[in-house]
Amino acid sequence: MDLVVVHGGAITAKYYEPLAKRLKGRVDVHLYNRRGRAGEPPKPPGYTVDDEVADLATVLERTGARNVLGHSYGGLVVMRAALELDLDSIILYDGTVNVDSVFPTAYIPQMRAYIDAGDIPRAIAVMSSGLQLNALPFGVRVAISRLFLKTPVGRMMGELLPGTMLETEEITATGGPAAQYAGVTARTLLVAGAKSGAYYRAMNEKLAAVMPDARTLVLPRSAHNAPCIARPNFTDMVAGFLTRAPAKEPGH
């Protein structure tokens, strides 16, 4: 059983290596860096999520995989791909598929302004509040962001944030009614972390209501970074769903 993982924003495939390691022997996991990461092409002029779908199609062709897991923005990539590609199974974890205006987007213009000004700490502070992750006063959030940017993970995220901004804007650009995904026929598991923003659960429920073969799950004791931590409850969920999935006949 082969599985391609489409990683989230402001992160690289490296952080999903624990997931691949812990699924070894049950699922063969294929990791790749999306555009804009070290060793990969930059995002092209006029970037849209369709560029990511084309890249994913290439990865699927080369690996022979027909099962995909998308995390955060990677979930949007997977859902858009599932409208075009013949996939057996897809798993979304905290997928940012903005249906029926559920995903919070009001913060995005202010975040863009700070990024254009080169002020990454304030951009992160705005994002953390906009995504309902932190309700502390703005000045405190900025101070925390500056400290975070001094850590190895923080430096990486800070460097990737301008490219991540383009992805965030695609979440708004692709928003619309859940019915636009009614044509996704792949067997689908829509997962939200119990400790993640409630909007993920709301989006999943709206998607499941219109998709022909989808169910939702709230993963206990799990936050947005669960795919990177890869605790047993996450890996068992992934392996169990995939190994129970009936494979499609070639050409169907």
Coordinates of C-alpha atoms in Angstrom, one line a residue:
M1 CA 0.0 0.0 0.0
D2 CA 1.6 3.3 -1.2
L3 CA 0.7 6.7 0.3
V4 CA 1.9 10.1 -0.9
V5 CA 1.9 12.8 1.8
V6 CA 1.2 16.5 0.8
H7 CA 2.7 18.6 3.5
G8 CA 1.2 21.8 5.0
G9 CA 2.3 25.4 4.7
A10 CA 5.5 27.0 6.2
I11 CA 7.0 23.5 6.6
T12 CA 8.9 20.9 4.6
A13 CA 8.6 17.2 4.0
K14 CA 11.4 16.5 6.6
Y15 CA 8.9 17.0 9.4
Y16 CA 6.8 14.0 8.2
E17 CA 9.7 11.6 8.4
P18 CA 8.5 10.2 11.8
L19 CA 5.2 9.4 10.1
A20 CA 6.9 7.5 7.3
K21 CA 9.1 5.6 9.8
R22 CA 6.3 4.6 12.1
L23 CA 4.1 3.4 9.2
K24 CA 6.9 1.3 7.7
G25 CA 5.8 -2.3 7.2
R26 CA 2.2 -1.3 7.0
V27 CA 2.2 1.6 4.5
D28 CA 4.9 2.7 2.1
V29 CA 5.0 6.5 2.5
H30 CA 6.3 8.8 -0.2
L31 CA 7.3 12.3 0.9
Y32 CA 8.2 15.3 -1.3
N33 CA 8.8 19.0 -0.9
R34 CA 6.3 21.2 -2.5
R35 CA 7.3 24.3 -4.6
G36 CA 9.3 27.0 -2.8
R37 CA 11.3 24.6 -0.5
A38 CA 15.0 23.9 -0.7
G39 CA 15.9 21.8 -3.8
E40 CA 12.5 22.5 -5.5
P41 CA 11.5 25.1 -8.0
P42 CA 10.1 28.5 -6.7
K43 CA 6.5 29.2 -7.0
P44 CA 5.8 30.4 -10.5
P45 CA 4.4 33.8 -11.4
G46 CA 0.7 33.7 -11.1
Y47 CA 0.9 30.8 -8.7
T48 CA -2.3 28.9 -7.9
V49 CA -3.1 25.6 -6.3
D50 CA -3.4 24.2 -9.8
D51 CA 0.4 24.3 -9.9
E52 CA 0.5 22.1 -6.8
V53 CA -2.1 19.7 -8.4
A54 CA 0.1 19.3 -11.4
D55 CA 3.2 18.5 -9.2
L56 CA 1.2 16.0 -7.2
A57 CA 0.1 14.3 -10.4
T58 CA 3.7 13.9 -11.4
V59 CA 4.6 12.4 -8.0
L60 CA 1.7 10.0 -8.2
E61 CA 2.7 8.9 -11.7
R62 CA 6.3 8.3 -10.6
T63 CA 5.4 6.4 -7.4
G64 CA 2.4 4.5 -8.7
A65 CA 0.5 5.5 -5.5
R66 CA -3.3 6.0 -5.6
N67 CA -3.7 7.1 -2.0
V68 CA -2.9 10.6 -0.7
L69 CA -2.8 12.3 2.7
G70 CA -3.0 16.1 2.8
H71 CA -2.2 18.1 5.9
S72 CA -3.5 21.7 6.3
Y73 CA -2.9 23.5 2.9
G74 CA -1.9 20.1 1.6
G75 CA -5.5 19.1 2.2
L76 CA -6.7 21.7 -0.2
V77 CA -4.2 20.5 -2.8
V78 CA -5.5 16.9 -2.4
M79 CA -9.1 17.9 -2.7
R80 CA -8.5 19.9 -5.8
A81 CA -6.5 17.0 -7.2
A82 CA -9.2 14.5 -6.4
L83 CA -11.5 16.4 -8.7
E84 CA -9.2 15.6 -11.6
L85 CA -7.2 12.5 -10.8
D86 CA -8.3 8.9 -10.3
L87 CA -7.5 8.2 -6.7
D88 CA -8.4 5.2 -4.5
S89 CA -8.4 6.9 -1.1
I90 CA -7.7 10.3 0.4
I91 CA -7.2 11.4 4.0
L92 CA -7.3 15.1 5.0
Y93 CA -6.1 16.2 8.4
D94 CA -7.1 19.7 9.3
G95 CA -7.5 20.4 5.6
T96 CA -7.9 24.1 4.8
V97 CA -10.7 23.6 2.3
N98 CA -12.7 26.8 2.7
V99 CA -16.3 25.9 2.1
D100 CA -19.3 28.1 2.9
S101 CA -17.0 30.7 4.4
V102 CA -16.2 28.6 7.4
F103 CA -12.4 29.1 7.4
P104 CA -11.3 32.4 9.1
T105 CA -9.9 34.8 6.4
A106 CA -10.4 38.3 7.8
Y107 CA -6.8 38.5 9.0
I108 CA -5.3 37.8 5.6
P109 CA -5.0 41.4 4.2
Q110 CA -3.2 42.6 7.3
M111 CA -0.9 39.6 7.3
R112 CA -0.1 40.4 3.6
A113 CA 0.7 44.0 4.5
Y114 CA 3.2 43.0 7.2
I115 CA 4.8 40.5 4.9
D116 CA 5.2 43.0 2.1
A117 CA 6.8 45.3 4.7
G118 CA 9.2 42.6 5.7
D119 CA 7.8 42.4 9.2
I120 CA 7.6 38.7 9.8
P121 CA 7.1 38.8 13.6
R122 CA 3.9 41.0 13.2
A123 CA 2.7 38.8 10.3
I124 CA 2.9 35.8 12.5
A125 CA 1.2 37.6 15.4
V126 CA -1.7 38.6 13.1
M127 CA -2.0 35.0 11.8
S128 CA -2.0 33.4 15.2
S129 CA -4.9 35.6 16.3
G130 CA -6.7 35.3 13.0
L131 CA -6.6 31.5 13.2
Q132 CA -7.9 31.7 16.8
L133 CA -4.6 30.2 18.2
N134 CA -3.7 33.0 20.5
A135 CA -5.9 35.7 22.2
L136 CA -3.1 37.5 24.0
P137 CA -2.6 41.3 23.4
F138 CA -0.9 42.1 20.0
G139 CA 2.3 43.3 21.6
V140 CA 2.7 40.1 23.6
R141 CA 2.1 38.0 20.4
V142 CA 4.7 40.0 18.6
A143 CA 7.3 39.4 21.4
I144 CA 6.4 35.7 21.4
S145 CA 6.8 35.6 17.6
R146 CA 10.3 37.2 17.8
L147 CA 11.4 34.5 20.3
F148 CA 9.9 31.7 18.1
L149 CA 11.8 33.0 15.0
K150 CA 15.0 32.4 16.9
T151 CA 14.4 28.6 17.1
P152 CA 15.3 26.3 14.2
V153 CA 11.6 25.6 13.4
G154 CA 10.8 29.3 13.7
R155 CA 13.6 30.3 11.3
M156 CA 12.4 27.8 8.8
M157 CA 8.8 29.0 9.0
G158 CA 9.9 32.6 8.9
E159 CA 11.8 32.0 5.7
L160 CA 8.9 30.2 4.1
L161 CA 6.2 32.6 5.2
P162 CA 6.2 34.8 2.1
G163 CA 5.5 31.7 0.0
T164 CA 3.0 30.5 2.5
M165 CA 1.2 33.8 2.1
L166 CA 0.5 32.9 -1.5
E167 CA -1.0 29.6 -0.3
T168 CA -3.1 31.3 2.3
E169 CA -4.5 33.6 -0.4
E170 CA -5.4 30.5 -2.5
I171 CA -7.5 29.3 0.4
T172 CA -9.7 32.4 -0.1
A173 CA -9.6 32.3 -3.9
T174 CA -10.9 28.7 -3.9
G175 CA -13.6 29.2 -1.4
G176 CA -17.2 28.5 -2.2
P177 CA -20.0 26.1 -1.6
A178 CA -19.2 22.6 -0.4
A179 CA -21.1 21.3 -3.4
Q180 CA -18.1 22.1 -5.6
Y181 CA -16.5 18.9 -4.2
A182 CA -19.5 16.6 -4.8
G183 CA -17.6 15.1 -7.7
V184 CA -14.8 13.7 -5.6
T185 CA -15.4 9.9 -5.8
A186 CA -12.3 8.7 -3.9
R187 CA -12.9 7.0 -0.6
T188 CA -12.4 9.9 1.9
L189 CA -11.6 10.3 5.5
L190 CA -11.9 13.9 6.8
V191 CA -10.0 14.2 10.1
A192 CA -9.8 17.1 12.5
G193 CA -7.7 17.3 15.6
A194 CA -9.7 17.5 18.9
K195 CA -7.3 20.4 19.9
S196 CA -7.4 22.1 16.5
G197 CA -9.6 25.0 15.5
A198 CA -13.3 24.2 15.5
Y199 CA -13.6 25.4 11.9
Y200 CA -11.8 22.3 10.7
R201 CA -14.6 20.1 12.1
A202 CA -17.2 22.4 10.6
M203 CA -15.6 22.3 7.1
N204 CA -15.3 18.5 7.3
E205 CA -18.9 18.0 8.1
K206 CA -20.0 20.2 5.2
L207 CA -17.8 18.3 2.8
A208 CA -18.9 14.9 4.0
A209 CA -22.6 16.0 3.5
V210 CA -22.1 16.4 -0.2
M211 CA -19.4 13.8 -1.1
P212 CA -20.5 10.3 -2.1
D213 CA -18.0 8.3 -0.1
A214 CA -16.7 10.4 2.8
R215 CA -16.8 10.2 6.6
T216 CA -15.5 12.5 9.3
L217 CA -13.4 11.8 12.4
V218 CA -12.2 13.9 15.3
L219 CA -8.9 12.5 16.5
P220 CA -8.7 12.6 20.3
R221 CA -5.8 14.4 22.1
S222 CA -4.5 15.7 18.8
A223 CA -3.6 19.2 17.6
H224 CA -2.8 20.6 14.2
N225 CA 0.7 19.1 14.2
A226 CA -0.4 15.5 14.7
P227 CA 0.8 14.2 11.3
C228 CA 4.4 15.4 12.2
I229 CA 4.3 14.0 15.7
A230 CA 2.8 10.7 14.4
R231 CA 1.6 9.2 17.6
P232 CA 0.1 5.7 17.5
N233 CA -3.5 7.0 17.4
F234 CA -2.6 8.9 14.2
T235 CA -0.6 6.2 12.5
D236 CA -3.1 3.5 13.4
M237 CA -5.9 5.7 12.0
V238 CA -4.0 6.1 8.7
A239 CA -3.0 2.5 8.3
G240 CA -6.5 1.2 9.3
F241 CA -8.3 3.4 6.9
L242 CA -6.0 2.5 4.0
T243 CA -5.8 -1.2 4.5
R244 CA -9.6 -1.4 4.7
A245 CA -10.0 0.5 1.4
P246 CA -11.0 -1.6 -1.6
A247 CA -8.6 -0.9 -4.5
K248 CA -10.2 0.2 -7.8
E249 CA -9.7 -1.9 -10.9
P250 CA -7.2 -0.4 -13.4
G251 CA -9.0 1.9 -15.8
H252 CA -11.9 2.7 -13.5

